[in-house]
Protein backbone atom coordinates (compact mmCIF):
# COMPACT_ATOMS: atom_id res chain seq x y z
CA UNK A 1 0.00 0.00 0.00
CA UNK A 2 1.56 3.36 -0.99
CA UNK A 3 2.28 5.79 1.78
CA UNK A 4 0.52 9.13 1.34
CA UNK A 5 2.87 12.05 1.00
CA UNK A 6 2.28 15.12 3.09
CA UNK A 7 2.32 18.49 1.43
CA UNK A 8 5.61 20.23 2.06
CA UNK A 9 5.35 23.57 3.83
CA UNK A 10 5.81 26.55 1.57
CA UNK A 11 9.12 28.30 1.98
CA UNK A 12 8.72 31.52 3.95
CA UNK A 13 10.93 33.39 1.50
CA UNK A 14 8.50 32.53 -1.30
CA UNK A 15 5.49 33.53 0.77
CA UNK A 16 7.08 36.82 1.83
CA UNK A 17 8.13 37.62 -1.74
CA UNK A 18 4.61 36.97 -3.00
CA UNK A 19 3.18 39.69 -0.77
CA UNK A 20 0.08 37.52 -0.27
CA UNK A 21 -0.71 37.95 3.41
CA UNK A 22 -3.50 35.34 3.26
CA UNK A 23 -1.02 32.62 2.25
CA UNK A 24 1.50 33.86 4.79
CA UNK A 25 -1.20 33.94 7.48
CA UNK A 26 -1.96 30.27 6.81
CA UNK A 27 1.70 29.33 7.15
CA UNK A 28 1.99 31.39 10.35
CA UNK A 29 -0.95 29.49 11.83
CA UNK A 30 0.61 26.17 10.84
CA UNK A 31 4.14 26.97 12.05
CA UNK A 32 3.13 28.66 15.31
CA UNK A 33 0.17 26.39 16.03
CA UNK A 34 -2.23 29.34 16.13
CA UNK A 35 -5.92 29.59 15.49
CA UNK A 36 -7.09 31.83 12.68
CA UNK A 37 -7.45 35.32 14.03
CA UNK A 38 -5.67 38.52 14.91
CA UNK A 39 -2.51 36.95 16.38
CA UNK A 40 -1.67 35.08 13.18
CA UNK A 41 -2.67 38.04 11.01
CA UNK A 42 -0.51 40.38 13.09
CA UNK A 43 2.48 38.04 12.91
CA UNK A 44 2.13 37.69 9.13
CA UNK A 45 1.91 41.46 8.62
CA UNK A 46 4.78 42.27 11.00
CA UNK A 47 7.03 39.64 9.39
CA UNK A 48 6.29 40.88 5.88
CA UNK A 49 6.80 44.54 6.81
CA UNK A 50 9.95 43.83 8.82
CA UNK A 51 11.68 41.79 6.13
CA UNK A 52 10.85 44.38 3.48
CA UNK A 53 12.12 47.20 5.73
CA UNK A 54 15.32 45.22 6.38
CA UNK A 55 15.84 44.82 2.62
CA UNK A 56 15.38 48.57 2.19
CA UNK A 57 17.75 49.31 5.09
CA UNK A 58 20.35 47.04 3.49
CA UNK A 59 20.26 49.31 0.44
CA UNK A 60 17.95 47.08 -1.62
CA UNK A 61 20.72 44.72 -2.73
CA UNK A 62 19.31 42.97 -5.79
CA UNK A 63 15.64 42.24 -6.01
CA UNK A 64 13.58 41.49 -2.92
CA UNK A 65 12.88 37.79 -3.68
CA UNK A 66 16.58 37.10 -4.29
CA UNK A 67 17.49 38.87 -1.06
CA UNK A 68 14.91 36.81 0.84
CA UNK A 69 16.40 33.66 -0.69
CA UNK A 70 19.77 34.63 0.81
CA UNK A 71 18.31 34.41 4.32
CA UNK A 72 18.27 30.98 5.97
CA UNK A 73 14.79 29.52 6.35
CA UNK A 74 15.31 28.91 10.11
CA UNK A 75 16.11 32.61 10.50
CA UNK A 76 12.86 33.60 8.73
CA UNK A 77 10.94 31.16 10.92
CA UNK A 78 12.54 32.81 13.97
CA UNK A 79 11.45 36.24 12.76
CA UNK A 80 7.95 34.90 12.32
CA UNK A 81 7.95 33.32 15.79
CA UNK A 82 9.10 36.60 17.36
CA UNK A 83 6.34 38.46 15.53
CA UNK A 84 3.76 35.96 16.74
CA UNK A 85 5.08 36.28 20.29
CA UNK A 86 4.86 40.07 20.03
CA UNK A 87 1.14 39.76 19.33
CA UNK A 88 0.78 37.97 22.66
CA UNK A 89 3.40 39.69 24.84
CA UNK A 90 5.11 42.69 23.28
CA UNK A 91 7.50 43.34 26.18
CA UNK A 92 8.79 39.76 26.22
CA UNK A 93 9.18 39.76 22.44
CA UNK A 94 11.14 43.01 22.50
CA UNK A 95 13.49 41.56 25.13
CA UNK A 96 14.05 38.45 23.02
CA UNK A 97 14.66 40.59 19.92
CA UNK A 98 17.25 42.66 21.82
CA UNK A 99 18.98 39.46 22.96
CA UNK A 100 18.94 38.03 19.42
CA UNK A 101 20.28 41.28 18.00
CA UNK A 102 23.12 41.37 20.54
CA UNK A 103 23.96 37.74 19.78
CA UNK A 104 24.07 38.33 16.02
CA UNK A 105 26.29 41.40 16.50
CA UNK A 106 28.62 39.31 18.71
CA UNK A 107 28.81 36.60 16.03
CA UNK A 108 29.68 39.26 13.45
CA UNK A 109 32.39 40.60 15.76
CA UNK A 110 33.87 37.13 16.29
CA UNK A 111 34.06 36.43 12.56
CA UNK A 112 37.54 37.35 11.48
CA UNK A 113 39.11 37.18 14.93
mmCIF file of C-alpha atoms in Angstrom:
data_model
loop_
_atom_site.group_PDB
_atom_site.id
_atom_site.type_symbol
_atom_site.label_atom_id
_atom_site.label_comp_id
_atom_site.label_asym_id
_atom_site.label_seq_id
_atom_site.Cartn_x
_atom_site.Cartn_y
_atom_site.Cartn_z
ATOM 1 C CA UNK A 1 0.000 0.000 0.000
ATOM 2 C CA UNK A 2 1.556 3.355 -0.986
ATOM 3 C CA UNK A 3 2.282 5.792 1.778
ATOM 4 C CA UNK A 4 0.520 9.131 1.342
ATOM 5 C CA UNK A 5 2.870 12.045 1.005
ATOM 6 C CA UNK A 6 2.277 15.120 3.090
ATOM 7 C CA UNK A 7 2.321 18.485 1.432
ATOM 8 C CA UNK A 8 5.605 20.229 2.064
ATOM 9 C CA UNK A 9 5.355 23.566 3.834
ATOM 10 C CA UNK A 10 5.812 26.549 1.569
ATOM 11 C CA UNK A 11 9.115 28.303 1.983
ATOM 12 C CA UNK A 12 8.715 31.518 3.950
ATOM 13 C CA UNK A 13 10.932 33.387 1.498
ATOM 14 C CA UNK A 14 8.497 32.527 -1.297
ATOM 15 C CA UNK A 15 5.488 33.533 0.767
ATOM 16 C CA UNK A 16 7.076 36.821 1.826
ATOM 17 C CA UNK A 17 8.134 37.620 -1.740
ATOM 18 C CA UNK A 18 4.614 36.969 -3.004
ATOM 19 C CA UNK A 19 3.180 39.694 -0.766
ATOM 20 C CA UNK A 20 0.080 37.518 -0.273
ATOM 21 C CA UNK A 21 -0.710 37.946 3.415
ATOM 22 C CA UNK A 22 -3.496 35.338 3.258
ATOM 23 C CA UNK A 23 -1.021 32.621 2.252
ATOM 24 C CA UNK A 24 1.501 33.863 4.792
ATOM 25 C CA UNK A 25 -1.196 33.938 7.483
ATOM 26 C CA UNK A 26 -1.956 30.267 6.807
ATOM 27 C CA UNK A 27 1.702 29.327 7.146
ATOM 28 C CA UNK A 28 1.985 31.387 10.351
ATOM 29 C CA UNK A 29 -0.953 29.492 11.829
ATOM 30 C CA UNK A 30 0.609 26.166 10.844
ATOM 31 C CA UNK A 31 4.135 26.967 12.053
ATOM 32 C CA UNK A 32 3.133 28.659 15.306
ATOM 33 C CA UNK A 33 0.167 26.386 16.030
ATOM 34 C CA UNK A 34 -2.228 29.341 16.126
ATOM 35 C CA UNK A 35 -5.922 29.592 15.495
ATOM 36 C CA UNK A 36 -7.092 31.825 12.684
ATOM 37 C CA UNK A 37 -7.452 35.324 14.030
ATOM 38 C CA UNK A 38 -5.674 38.524 14.907
ATOM 39 C CA UNK A 39 -2.515 36.951 16.385
ATOM 40 C CA UNK A 40 -1.669 35.084 13.179
ATOM 41 C CA UNK A 41 -2.666 38.040 11.007
ATOM 42 C CA UNK A 42 -0.507 40.382 13.093
ATOM 43 C CA UNK A 43 2.482 38.035 12.910
ATOM 44 C CA UNK A 44 2.129 37.694 9.135
ATOM 45 C CA UNK A 45 1.906 41.457 8.621
ATOM 46 C CA UNK A 46 4.784 42.266 10.995
ATOM 47 C CA UNK A 47 7.034 39.636 9.392
ATOM 48 C CA UNK A 48 6.295 40.883 5.881
ATOM 49 C CA UNK A 49 6.802 44.543 6.807
ATOM 50 C CA UNK A 50 9.952 43.827 8.825
ATOM 51 C CA UNK A 51 11.681 41.792 6.131
ATOM 52 C CA UNK A 52 10.848 44.383 3.476
ATOM 53 C CA UNK A 53 12.119 47.200 5.726
ATOM 54 C CA UNK A 54 15.317 45.224 6.381
ATOM 55 C CA UNK A 55 15.836 44.820 2.620
ATOM 56 C CA UNK A 56 15.383 48.570 2.185
ATOM 57 C CA UNK A 57 17.754 49.308 5.087
ATOM 58 C CA UNK A 58 20.350 47.044 3.491
ATOM 59 C CA UNK A 59 20.261 49.310 0.441
ATOM 60 C CA UNK A 60 17.951 47.078 -1.617
ATOM 61 C CA UNK A 61 20.720 44.722 -2.730
ATOM 62 C CA UNK A 62 19.311 42.973 -5.790
ATOM 63 C CA UNK A 63 15.643 42.242 -6.010
ATOM 64 C CA UNK A 64 13.579 41.489 -2.923
ATOM 65 C CA UNK A 65 12.877 37.793 -3.685
ATOM 66 C CA UNK A 66 16.579 37.099 -4.294
ATOM 67 C CA UNK A 67 17.493 38.870 -1.059
ATOM 68 C CA UNK A 68 14.911 36.808 0.842
ATOM 69 C CA UNK A 69 16.399 33.664 -0.693
ATOM 70 C CA UNK A 70 19.768 34.630 0.809
ATOM 71 C CA UNK A 71 18.312 34.411 4.317
ATOM 72 C CA UNK A 72 18.271 30.980 5.969
ATOM 73 C CA UNK A 73 14.787 29.522 6.350
ATOM 74 C CA UNK A 74 15.311 28.908 10.109
ATOM 75 C CA UNK A 75 16.105 32.613 10.505
ATOM 76 C CA UNK A 76 12.865 33.601 8.727
ATOM 77 C CA UNK A 77 10.944 31.164 10.922
ATOM 78 C CA UNK A 78 12.540 32.809 13.972
ATOM 79 C CA UNK A 79 11.448 36.241 12.762
ATOM 80 C CA UNK A 80 7.947 34.905 12.323
ATOM 81 C CA UNK A 81 7.950 33.325 15.788
ATOM 82 C CA UNK A 82 9.099 36.605 17.357
ATOM 83 C CA UNK A 83 6.340 38.465 15.525
ATOM 84 C CA UNK A 84 3.758 35.955 16.741
ATOM 85 C CA UNK A 85 5.080 36.277 20.290
ATOM 86 C CA UNK A 86 4.856 40.071 20.027
ATOM 87 C CA UNK A 87 1.141 39.762 19.332
ATOM 88 C CA UNK A 88 0.777 37.971 22.665
ATOM 89 C CA UNK A 89 3.400 39.692 24.839
ATOM 90 C CA UNK A 90 5.110 42.687 23.278
ATOM 91 C CA UNK A 91 7.503 43.340 26.178
ATOM 92 C CA UNK A 92 8.795 39.755 26.224
ATOM 93 C CA UNK A 93 9.176 39.762 22.438
ATOM 94 C CA UNK A 94 11.144 43.011 22.498
ATOM 95 C CA UNK A 95 13.488 41.556 25.135
ATOM 96 C CA UNK A 96 14.051 38.448 23.020
ATOM 97 C CA UNK A 97 14.661 40.589 19.924
ATOM 98 C CA UNK A 98 17.245 42.662 21.823
ATOM 99 C CA UNK A 99 18.979 39.463 22.960
ATOM 100 C CA UNK A 100 18.939 38.032 19.421
ATOM 101 C CA UNK A 101 20.283 41.280 18.004
ATOM 102 C CA UNK A 102 23.124 41.369 20.536
ATOM 103 C CA UNK A 103 23.956 37.744 19.782
ATOM 104 C CA UNK A 104 24.067 38.329 16.020
ATOM 105 C CA UNK A 105 26.285 41.401 16.502
ATOM 106 C CA UNK A 106 28.620 39.308 18.705
ATOM 107 C CA UNK A 107 28.808 36.597 16.035
ATOM 108 C CA UNK A 108 29.681 39.261 13.445
ATOM 109 C CA UNK A 109 32.390 40.603 15.761
ATOM 110 C CA UNK A 110 33.874 37.126 16.289
ATOM 111 C CA UNK A 111 34.061 36.433 12.561
ATOM 112 C CA UNK A 112 37.543 37.349 11.483
ATOM 113 C CA UNK A 113 39.108 37.176 14.934
#
